[in-house]
Short mmCIF file of C-alpha atoms and ligand atoms in Angstrom, two decimals:
data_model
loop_
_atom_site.label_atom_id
_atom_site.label_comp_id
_atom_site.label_asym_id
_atom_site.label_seq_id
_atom_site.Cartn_x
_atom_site.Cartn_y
_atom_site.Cartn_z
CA UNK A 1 0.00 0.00 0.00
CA UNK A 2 1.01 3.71 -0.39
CA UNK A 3 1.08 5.71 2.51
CA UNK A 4 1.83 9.50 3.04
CA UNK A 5 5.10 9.42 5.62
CA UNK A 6 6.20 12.67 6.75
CA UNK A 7 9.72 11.33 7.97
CA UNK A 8 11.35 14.17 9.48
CA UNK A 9 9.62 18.18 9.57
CA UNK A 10 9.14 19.62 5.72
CA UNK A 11 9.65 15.81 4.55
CA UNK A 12 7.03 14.37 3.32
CA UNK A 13 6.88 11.28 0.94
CA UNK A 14 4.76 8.57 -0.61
CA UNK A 15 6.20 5.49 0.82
CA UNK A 16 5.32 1.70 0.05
CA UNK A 17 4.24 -0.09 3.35
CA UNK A 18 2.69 -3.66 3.91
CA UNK A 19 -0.56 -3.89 4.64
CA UNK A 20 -1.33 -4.50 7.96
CA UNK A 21 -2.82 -7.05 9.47
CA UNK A 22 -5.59 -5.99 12.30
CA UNK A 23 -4.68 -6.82 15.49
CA UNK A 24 -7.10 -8.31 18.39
CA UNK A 25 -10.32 -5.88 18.60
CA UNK A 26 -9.21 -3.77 15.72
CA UNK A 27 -10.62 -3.53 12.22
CA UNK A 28 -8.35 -2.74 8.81
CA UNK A 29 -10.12 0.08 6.99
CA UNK A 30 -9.33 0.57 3.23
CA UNK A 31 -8.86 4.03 2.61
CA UNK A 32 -11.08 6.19 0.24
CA UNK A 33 -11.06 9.84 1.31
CA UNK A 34 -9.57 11.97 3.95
CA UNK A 35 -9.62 15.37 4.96
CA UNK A 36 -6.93 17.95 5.63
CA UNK A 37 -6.27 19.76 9.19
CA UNK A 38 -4.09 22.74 10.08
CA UNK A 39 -2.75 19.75 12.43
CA UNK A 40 -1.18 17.98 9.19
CA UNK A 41 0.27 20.98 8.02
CA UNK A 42 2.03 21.76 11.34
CA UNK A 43 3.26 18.32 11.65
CA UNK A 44 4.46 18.32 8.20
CA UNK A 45 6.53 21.97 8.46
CA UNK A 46 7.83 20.25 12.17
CA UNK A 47 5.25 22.76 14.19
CA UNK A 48 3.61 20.13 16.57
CA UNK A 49 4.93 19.49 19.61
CA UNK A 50 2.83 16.41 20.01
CA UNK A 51 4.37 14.37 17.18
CA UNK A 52 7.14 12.14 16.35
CA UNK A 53 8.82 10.95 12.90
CA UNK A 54 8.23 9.07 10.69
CA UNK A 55 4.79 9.69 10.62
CA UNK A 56 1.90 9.02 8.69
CA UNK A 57 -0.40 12.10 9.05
CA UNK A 58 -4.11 12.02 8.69
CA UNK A 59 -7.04 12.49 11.29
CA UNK A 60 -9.92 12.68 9.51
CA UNK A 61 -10.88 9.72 6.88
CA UNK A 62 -12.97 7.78 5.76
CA UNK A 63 -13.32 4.01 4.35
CA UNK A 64 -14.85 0.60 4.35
CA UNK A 65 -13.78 -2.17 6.22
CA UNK A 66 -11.93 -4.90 4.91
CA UNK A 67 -10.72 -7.14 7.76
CA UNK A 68 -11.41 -7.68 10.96
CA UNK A 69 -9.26 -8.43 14.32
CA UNK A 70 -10.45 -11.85 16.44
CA UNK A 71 -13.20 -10.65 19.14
CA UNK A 72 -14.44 -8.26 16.68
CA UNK A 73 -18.15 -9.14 16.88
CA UNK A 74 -19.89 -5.52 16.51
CA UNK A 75 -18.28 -4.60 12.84
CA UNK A 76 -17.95 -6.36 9.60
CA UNK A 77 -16.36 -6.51 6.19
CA UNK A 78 -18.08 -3.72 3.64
CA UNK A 79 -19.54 -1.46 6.55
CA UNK A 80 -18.48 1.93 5.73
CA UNK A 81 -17.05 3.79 8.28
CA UNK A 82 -15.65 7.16 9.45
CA UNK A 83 -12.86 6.48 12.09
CA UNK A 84 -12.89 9.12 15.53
CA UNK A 85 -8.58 9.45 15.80
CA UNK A 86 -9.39 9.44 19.69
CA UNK A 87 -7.93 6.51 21.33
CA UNK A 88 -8.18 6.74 24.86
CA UNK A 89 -7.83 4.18 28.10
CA UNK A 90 -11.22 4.42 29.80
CA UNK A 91 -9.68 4.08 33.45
CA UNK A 92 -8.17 7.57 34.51
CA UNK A 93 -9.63 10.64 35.81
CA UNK A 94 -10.51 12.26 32.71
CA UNK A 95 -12.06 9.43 30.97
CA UNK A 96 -14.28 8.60 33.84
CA UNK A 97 -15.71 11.86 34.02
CA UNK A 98 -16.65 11.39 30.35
CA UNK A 99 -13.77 13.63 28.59
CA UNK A 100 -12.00 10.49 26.73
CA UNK A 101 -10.46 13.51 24.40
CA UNK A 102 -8.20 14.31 27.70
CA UNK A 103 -6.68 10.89 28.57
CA UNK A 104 -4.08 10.80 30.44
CA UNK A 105 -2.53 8.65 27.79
CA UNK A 106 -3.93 9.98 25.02
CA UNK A 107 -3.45 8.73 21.79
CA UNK A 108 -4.33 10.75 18.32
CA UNK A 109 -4.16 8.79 14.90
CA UNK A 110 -2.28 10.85 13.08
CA UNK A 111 -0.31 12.44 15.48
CA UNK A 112 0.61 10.17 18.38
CA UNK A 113 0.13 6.52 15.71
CA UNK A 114 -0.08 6.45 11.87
CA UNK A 115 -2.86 8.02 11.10
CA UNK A 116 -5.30 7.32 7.60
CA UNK A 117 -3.39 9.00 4.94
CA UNK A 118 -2.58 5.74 4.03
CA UNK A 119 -4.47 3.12 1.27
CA UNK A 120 -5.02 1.12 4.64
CA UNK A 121 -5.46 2.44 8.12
CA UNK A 122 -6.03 -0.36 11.01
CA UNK A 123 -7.52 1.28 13.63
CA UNK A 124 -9.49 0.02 17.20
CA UNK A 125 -12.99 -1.31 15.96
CA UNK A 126 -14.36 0.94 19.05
CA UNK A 127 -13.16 3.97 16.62
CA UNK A 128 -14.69 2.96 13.65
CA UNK A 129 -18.20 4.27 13.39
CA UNK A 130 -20.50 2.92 10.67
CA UNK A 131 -22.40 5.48 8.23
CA UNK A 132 -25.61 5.16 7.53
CA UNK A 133 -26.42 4.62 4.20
CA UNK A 134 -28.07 8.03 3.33
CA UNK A 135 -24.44 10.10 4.21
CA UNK A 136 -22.52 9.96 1.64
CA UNK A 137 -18.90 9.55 1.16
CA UNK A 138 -17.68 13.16 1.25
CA UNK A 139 -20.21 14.05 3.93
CA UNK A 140 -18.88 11.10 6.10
CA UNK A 141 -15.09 12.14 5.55
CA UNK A 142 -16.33 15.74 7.44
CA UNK A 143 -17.65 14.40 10.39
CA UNK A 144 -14.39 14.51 12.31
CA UNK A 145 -14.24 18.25 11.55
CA UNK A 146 -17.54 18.79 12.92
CA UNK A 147 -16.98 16.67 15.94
CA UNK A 148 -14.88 19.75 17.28
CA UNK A 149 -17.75 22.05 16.95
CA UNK A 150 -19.61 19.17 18.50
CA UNK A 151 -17.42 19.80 21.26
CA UNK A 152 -17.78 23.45 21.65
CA UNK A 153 -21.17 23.65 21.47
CA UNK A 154 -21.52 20.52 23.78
CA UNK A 155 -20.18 22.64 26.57
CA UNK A 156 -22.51 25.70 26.62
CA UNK A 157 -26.05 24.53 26.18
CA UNK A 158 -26.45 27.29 22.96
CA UNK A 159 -29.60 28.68 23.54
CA UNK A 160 -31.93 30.35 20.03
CA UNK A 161 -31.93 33.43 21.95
CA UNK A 162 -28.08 33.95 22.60
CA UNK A 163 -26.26 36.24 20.45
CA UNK A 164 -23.49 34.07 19.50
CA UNK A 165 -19.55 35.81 18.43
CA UNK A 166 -17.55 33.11 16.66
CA UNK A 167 -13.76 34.71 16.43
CA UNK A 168 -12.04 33.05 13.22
CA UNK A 169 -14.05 31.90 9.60
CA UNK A 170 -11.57 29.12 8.79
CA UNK A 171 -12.78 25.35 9.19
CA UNK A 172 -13.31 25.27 12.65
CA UNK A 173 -15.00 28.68 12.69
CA UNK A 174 -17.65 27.39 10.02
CA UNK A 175 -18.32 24.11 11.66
CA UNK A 176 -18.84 25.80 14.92
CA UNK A 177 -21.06 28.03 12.77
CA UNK A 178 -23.33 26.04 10.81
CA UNK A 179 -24.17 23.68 14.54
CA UNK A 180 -24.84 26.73 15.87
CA UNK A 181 -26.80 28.06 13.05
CA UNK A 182 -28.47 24.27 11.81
CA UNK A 183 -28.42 22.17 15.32
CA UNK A 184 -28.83 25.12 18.18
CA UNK A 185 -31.14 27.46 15.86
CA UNK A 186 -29.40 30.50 17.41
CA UNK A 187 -31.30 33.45 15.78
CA UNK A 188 -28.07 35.60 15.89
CA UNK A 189 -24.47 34.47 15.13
CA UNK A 190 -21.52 37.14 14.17
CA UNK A 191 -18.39 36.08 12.41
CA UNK A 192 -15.55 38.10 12.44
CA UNK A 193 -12.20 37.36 10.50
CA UNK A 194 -10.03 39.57 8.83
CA UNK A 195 -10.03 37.99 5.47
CA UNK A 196 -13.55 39.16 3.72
CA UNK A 197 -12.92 36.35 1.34
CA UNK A 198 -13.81 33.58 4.33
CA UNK A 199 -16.18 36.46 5.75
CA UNK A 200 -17.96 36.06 2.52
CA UNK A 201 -17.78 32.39 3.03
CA UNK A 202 -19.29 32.52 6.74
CA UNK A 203 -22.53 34.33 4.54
CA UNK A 204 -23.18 31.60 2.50
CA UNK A 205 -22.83 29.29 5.62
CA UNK A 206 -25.47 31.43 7.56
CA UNK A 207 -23.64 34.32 9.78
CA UNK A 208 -25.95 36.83 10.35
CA UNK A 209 -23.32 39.40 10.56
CA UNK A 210 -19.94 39.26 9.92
CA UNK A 211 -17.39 41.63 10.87
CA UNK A 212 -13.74 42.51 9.23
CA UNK A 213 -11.83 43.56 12.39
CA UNK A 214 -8.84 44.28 10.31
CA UNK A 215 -10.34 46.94 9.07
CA UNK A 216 -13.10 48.04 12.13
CA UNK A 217 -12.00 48.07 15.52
CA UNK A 218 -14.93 44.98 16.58
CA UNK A 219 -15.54 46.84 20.17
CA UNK A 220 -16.47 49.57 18.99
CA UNK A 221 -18.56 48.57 16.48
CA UNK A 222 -20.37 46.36 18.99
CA UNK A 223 -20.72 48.87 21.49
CA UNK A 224 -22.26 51.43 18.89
CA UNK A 225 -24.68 49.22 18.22
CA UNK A 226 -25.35 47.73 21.83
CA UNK A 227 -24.61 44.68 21.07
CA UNK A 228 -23.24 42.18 23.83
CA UNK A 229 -22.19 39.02 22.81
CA UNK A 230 -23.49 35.60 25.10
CA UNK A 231 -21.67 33.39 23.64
CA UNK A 232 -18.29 33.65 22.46
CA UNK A 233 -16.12 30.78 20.74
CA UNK A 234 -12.32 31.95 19.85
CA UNK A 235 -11.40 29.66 16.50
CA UNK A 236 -8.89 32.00 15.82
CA UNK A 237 -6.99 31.11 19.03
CA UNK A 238 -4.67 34.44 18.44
CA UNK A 239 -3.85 34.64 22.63
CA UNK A 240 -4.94 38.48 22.70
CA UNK A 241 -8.49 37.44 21.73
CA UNK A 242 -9.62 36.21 25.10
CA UNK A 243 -8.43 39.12 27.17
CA UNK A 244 -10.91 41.21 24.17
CA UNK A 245 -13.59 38.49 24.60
CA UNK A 246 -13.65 39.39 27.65
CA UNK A 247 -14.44 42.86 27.74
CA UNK A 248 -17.13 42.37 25.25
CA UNK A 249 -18.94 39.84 26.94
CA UNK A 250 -22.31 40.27 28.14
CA UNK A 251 -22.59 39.79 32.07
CA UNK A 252 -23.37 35.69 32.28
CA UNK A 253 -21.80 35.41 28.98
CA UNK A 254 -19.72 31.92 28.32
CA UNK A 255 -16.41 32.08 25.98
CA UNK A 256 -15.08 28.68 24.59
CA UNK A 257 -11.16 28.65 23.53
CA UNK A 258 -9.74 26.24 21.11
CA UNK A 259 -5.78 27.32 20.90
CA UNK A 260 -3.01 25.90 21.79
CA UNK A 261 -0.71 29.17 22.08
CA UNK A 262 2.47 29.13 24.25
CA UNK A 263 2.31 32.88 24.57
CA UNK A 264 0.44 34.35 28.03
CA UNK A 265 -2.44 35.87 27.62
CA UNK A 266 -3.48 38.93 30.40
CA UNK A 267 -6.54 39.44 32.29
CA UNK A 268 -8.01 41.20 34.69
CA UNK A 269 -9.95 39.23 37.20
CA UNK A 270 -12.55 41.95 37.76
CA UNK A 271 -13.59 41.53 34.19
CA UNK A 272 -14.51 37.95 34.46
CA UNK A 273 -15.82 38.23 37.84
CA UNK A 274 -17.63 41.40 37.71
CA UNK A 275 -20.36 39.76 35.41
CA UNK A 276 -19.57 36.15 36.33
CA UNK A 277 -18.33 34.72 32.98
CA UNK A 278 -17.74 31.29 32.48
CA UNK A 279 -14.80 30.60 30.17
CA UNK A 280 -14.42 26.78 28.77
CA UNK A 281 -12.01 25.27 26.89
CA UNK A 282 -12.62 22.27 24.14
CA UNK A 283 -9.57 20.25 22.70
CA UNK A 284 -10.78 17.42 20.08
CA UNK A 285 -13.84 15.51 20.73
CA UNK A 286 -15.36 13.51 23.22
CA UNK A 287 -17.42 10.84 21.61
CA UNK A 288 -18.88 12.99 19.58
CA UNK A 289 -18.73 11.17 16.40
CA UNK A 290 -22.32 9.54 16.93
CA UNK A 291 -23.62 13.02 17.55
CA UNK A 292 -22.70 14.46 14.32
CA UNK A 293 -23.53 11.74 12.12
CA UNK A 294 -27.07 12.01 14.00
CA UNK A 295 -27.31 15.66 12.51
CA UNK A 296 -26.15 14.52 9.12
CA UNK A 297 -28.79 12.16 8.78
CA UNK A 298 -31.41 15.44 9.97
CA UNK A 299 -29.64 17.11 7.71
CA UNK A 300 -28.74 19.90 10.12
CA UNK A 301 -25.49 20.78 8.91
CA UNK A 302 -24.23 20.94 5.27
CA UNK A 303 -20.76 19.97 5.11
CA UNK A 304 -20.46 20.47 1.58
CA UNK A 305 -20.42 24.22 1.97
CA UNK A 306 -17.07 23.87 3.02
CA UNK A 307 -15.69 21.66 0.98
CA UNK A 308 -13.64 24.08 -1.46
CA UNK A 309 -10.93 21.32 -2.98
CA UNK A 310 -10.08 18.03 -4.25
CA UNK A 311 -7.02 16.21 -5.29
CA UNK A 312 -6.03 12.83 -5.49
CA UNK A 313 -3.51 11.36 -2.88
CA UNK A 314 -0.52 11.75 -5.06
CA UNK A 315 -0.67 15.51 -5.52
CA UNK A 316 -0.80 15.84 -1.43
CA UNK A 317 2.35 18.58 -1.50
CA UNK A 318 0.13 20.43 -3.92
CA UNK A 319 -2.57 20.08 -1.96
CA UNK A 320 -0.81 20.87 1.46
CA UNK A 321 0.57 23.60 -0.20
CA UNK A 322 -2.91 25.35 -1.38
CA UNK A 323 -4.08 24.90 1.86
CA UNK A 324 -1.64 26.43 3.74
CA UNK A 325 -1.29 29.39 1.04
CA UNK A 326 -4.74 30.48 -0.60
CA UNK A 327 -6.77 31.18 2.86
CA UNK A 328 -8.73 33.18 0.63
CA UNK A 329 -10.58 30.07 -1.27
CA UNK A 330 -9.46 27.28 0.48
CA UNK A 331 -11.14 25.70 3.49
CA UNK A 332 -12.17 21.83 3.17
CA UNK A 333 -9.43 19.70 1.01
CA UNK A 334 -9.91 16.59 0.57
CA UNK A 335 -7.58 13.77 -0.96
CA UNK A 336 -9.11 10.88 -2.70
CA UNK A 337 -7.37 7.42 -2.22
CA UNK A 338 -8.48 5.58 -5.41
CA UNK A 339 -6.64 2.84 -7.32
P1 NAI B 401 -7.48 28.69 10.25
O1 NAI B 401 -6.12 29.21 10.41
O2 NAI B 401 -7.91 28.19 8.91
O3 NAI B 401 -8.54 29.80 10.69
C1 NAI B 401 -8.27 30.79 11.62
C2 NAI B 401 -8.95 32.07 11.14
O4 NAI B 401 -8.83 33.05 12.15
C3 NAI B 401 -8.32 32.65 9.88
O5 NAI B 401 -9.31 32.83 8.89
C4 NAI B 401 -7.71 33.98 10.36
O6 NAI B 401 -7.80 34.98 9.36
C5 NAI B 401 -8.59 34.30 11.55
N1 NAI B 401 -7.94 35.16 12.55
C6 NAI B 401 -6.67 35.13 13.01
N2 NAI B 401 -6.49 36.08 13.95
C7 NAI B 401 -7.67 36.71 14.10
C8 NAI B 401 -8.13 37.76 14.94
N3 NAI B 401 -7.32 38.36 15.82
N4 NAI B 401 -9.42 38.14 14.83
C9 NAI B 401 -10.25 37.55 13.95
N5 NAI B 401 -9.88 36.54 13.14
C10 NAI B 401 -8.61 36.13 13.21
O7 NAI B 401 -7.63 27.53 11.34
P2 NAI B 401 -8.79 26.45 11.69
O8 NAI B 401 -8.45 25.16 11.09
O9 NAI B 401 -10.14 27.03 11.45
O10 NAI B 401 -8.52 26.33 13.24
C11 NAI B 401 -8.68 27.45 14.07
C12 NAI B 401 -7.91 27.30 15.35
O11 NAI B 401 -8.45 26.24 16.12
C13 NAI B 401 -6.42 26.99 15.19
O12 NAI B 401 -5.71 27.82 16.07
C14 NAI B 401 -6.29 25.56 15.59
O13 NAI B 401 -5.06 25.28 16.23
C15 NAI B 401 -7.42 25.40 16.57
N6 NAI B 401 -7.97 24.07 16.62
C16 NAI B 401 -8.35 23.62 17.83
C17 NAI B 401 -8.95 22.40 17.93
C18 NAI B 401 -9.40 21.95 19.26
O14 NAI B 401 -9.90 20.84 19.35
N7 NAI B 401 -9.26 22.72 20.30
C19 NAI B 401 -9.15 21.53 16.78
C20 NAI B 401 -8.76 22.12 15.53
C21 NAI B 401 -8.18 23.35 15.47
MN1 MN B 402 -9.12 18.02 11.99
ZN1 ZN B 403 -7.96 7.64 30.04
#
């Protein structure tokens, strides 16, 4: 099989592997679309602290099954499947108290293990999740992305009445978008970015407003117009946003961060205690993938809004490349594993 190896940072190549065999309780899934993460590109360019070389990156794909591991009773050969790149122990803190995505030996395909951009992935059958028939392949390849929106929203109980504020229109902007929008009915959700090309983009995926604040100072412009946010969710994860989110908050508001920044971020206590904010954080997802194929089959979100670019497995530099370089059009890509 041909897998996609990045063996040291900004070294990436199409290797030939064997095909491997699944192991007790796991499943062999053959390949047939995945999607591509900022997390790829990052591991690729050597800017993830999480991963070690060789590795075979890839966290969101999808496939059908094509062998099975002894004590396998639950899947079967031909089932098609999306695979959740969350492998976690089910015995420590974290995992008891239902937050499997924080293991204390937390495993990521993709990052941590060879992940599925790869003809074959074999992966624990607990991870594979079978698609109903009525998804179809490229919608099932965008669950993963969704299960981090999943996530965010899981933690705030969205309300229709809360004005929402989504910092950042990139992938994990619009997912958090469009479950806010198509699962939580929120009547008002602002999107600010300061690209108007993925501004325009948040539009056509149902921001009611959406705000450049490259070129408008956003406090301002909320303040004129009395506007206080209830719900906040940073997916732009720039570490001066929170101290901002913050300060624009409405009194009981809730503000959900995604980033992974290194750099300190300052605050003043009074302005999260004065109107008793509750800030969350979400990292991955917590068993989330039966949750979004639920809304896929209501029809609730539309993944192929964001779904901007294909390319077949081969041209994956290319594709890395566009991704990382035309923010302006690009937000889904996905590479097609095809013989
Ligand atoms: P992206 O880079 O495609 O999108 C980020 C967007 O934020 C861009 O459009 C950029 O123009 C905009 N932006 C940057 N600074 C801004 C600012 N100060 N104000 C307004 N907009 C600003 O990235 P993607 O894939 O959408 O991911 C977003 C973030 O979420 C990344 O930082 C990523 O590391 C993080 N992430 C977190 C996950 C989690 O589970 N916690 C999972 C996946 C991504
Ligand atoms: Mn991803
Ligand atoms: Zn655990």
């Amino acid at each position: 099989m041909k897998s996609i190896v990045i063996q040291q940072p900004n070294e990436l190549v199409i290797e030939e592997r064997e095909i491997p065999a699944p192991g007790a309780g796991e499943v062999r899934v053959r390949i047939t679309l995945a999607g591509i993460c900022g997390s790829d590109s990052h591991i690729y360019r050597g800017h993830n602290p999480f991963a070690k070389y060789p590795r075979v990156i890839g966290h969101e794909f999808f496939g059908v099954i094509d062998a099975v591991g002894d004590g396998v009773t639950d899947k079967s050969l031909g089932q098609r499947v999306c695979v959740d790149p969350v492998i976690s122990c089910g015995r420590c803190y974290p995992c008891s108290v239902g937050k499997p995505n924080v293991c204390t030996s937390l495993v990521v395909l993709g990052v941590h293990r060879d992940g599925g951009f790869s003809e074959y992935a074999v992966v624990p059958a607990g991870n594979a999740w079978v698609v109903p028939a009525s998804i179809p392949d490229e919608h099932a390849v965008m669950v993963e992305p969704f299960t981090i929106a999943a996530n965010v929203t899981g933690q705030v109980n969205p309300r229709e009445d809360d004005i929402a504020l989504i910092y950042g229109a990139g992938p994990m902007g619009l997912t958090t978008l469009q479950a806010l929008k198509g699962v939580y009915r929120v009547k008002q959700v602002i999107v600010v970015d300061r690209i108007d090309e993925r501004l325009a983009l948040a539009e056509r995926n149902g921001a009611d407003w959406v705000i450049n604040n490259g070129e408008q100072p956003l406090a301002g412009l909320l303040e004129a117009r009395g506007i206080k946010p209830t719900l906040i969710v940073d997916a732009a994860c720039h570490p001066a946003i929170l101290s901002e989110a913050i300060a624009i908050a409405s009194p009981a508001g809730r503000i959900v961060l995604m980033g992974f920044s290194t750099e300190p971020s300052s605050l003043v206590q009074q302005g999260i205690t004065g109107k008793e904010l509750s800030i969350y954080s979400s990292r991955l997802n917590a068993r989330k993938f039966p949750v979004v194929i639920d809304w896929m089959e209501k029809k609730l979100i539309h993944p192929q809004r964001l779904i901007t670019h294909h390319f077949e497995y081969q041209q994956v530099r290319e594709a890395i490349e566009v991704f990382e370089k035309d923010q302006k059009r690009c937000c889904k890509v996905l590479l097609t594993f095809t013989e």
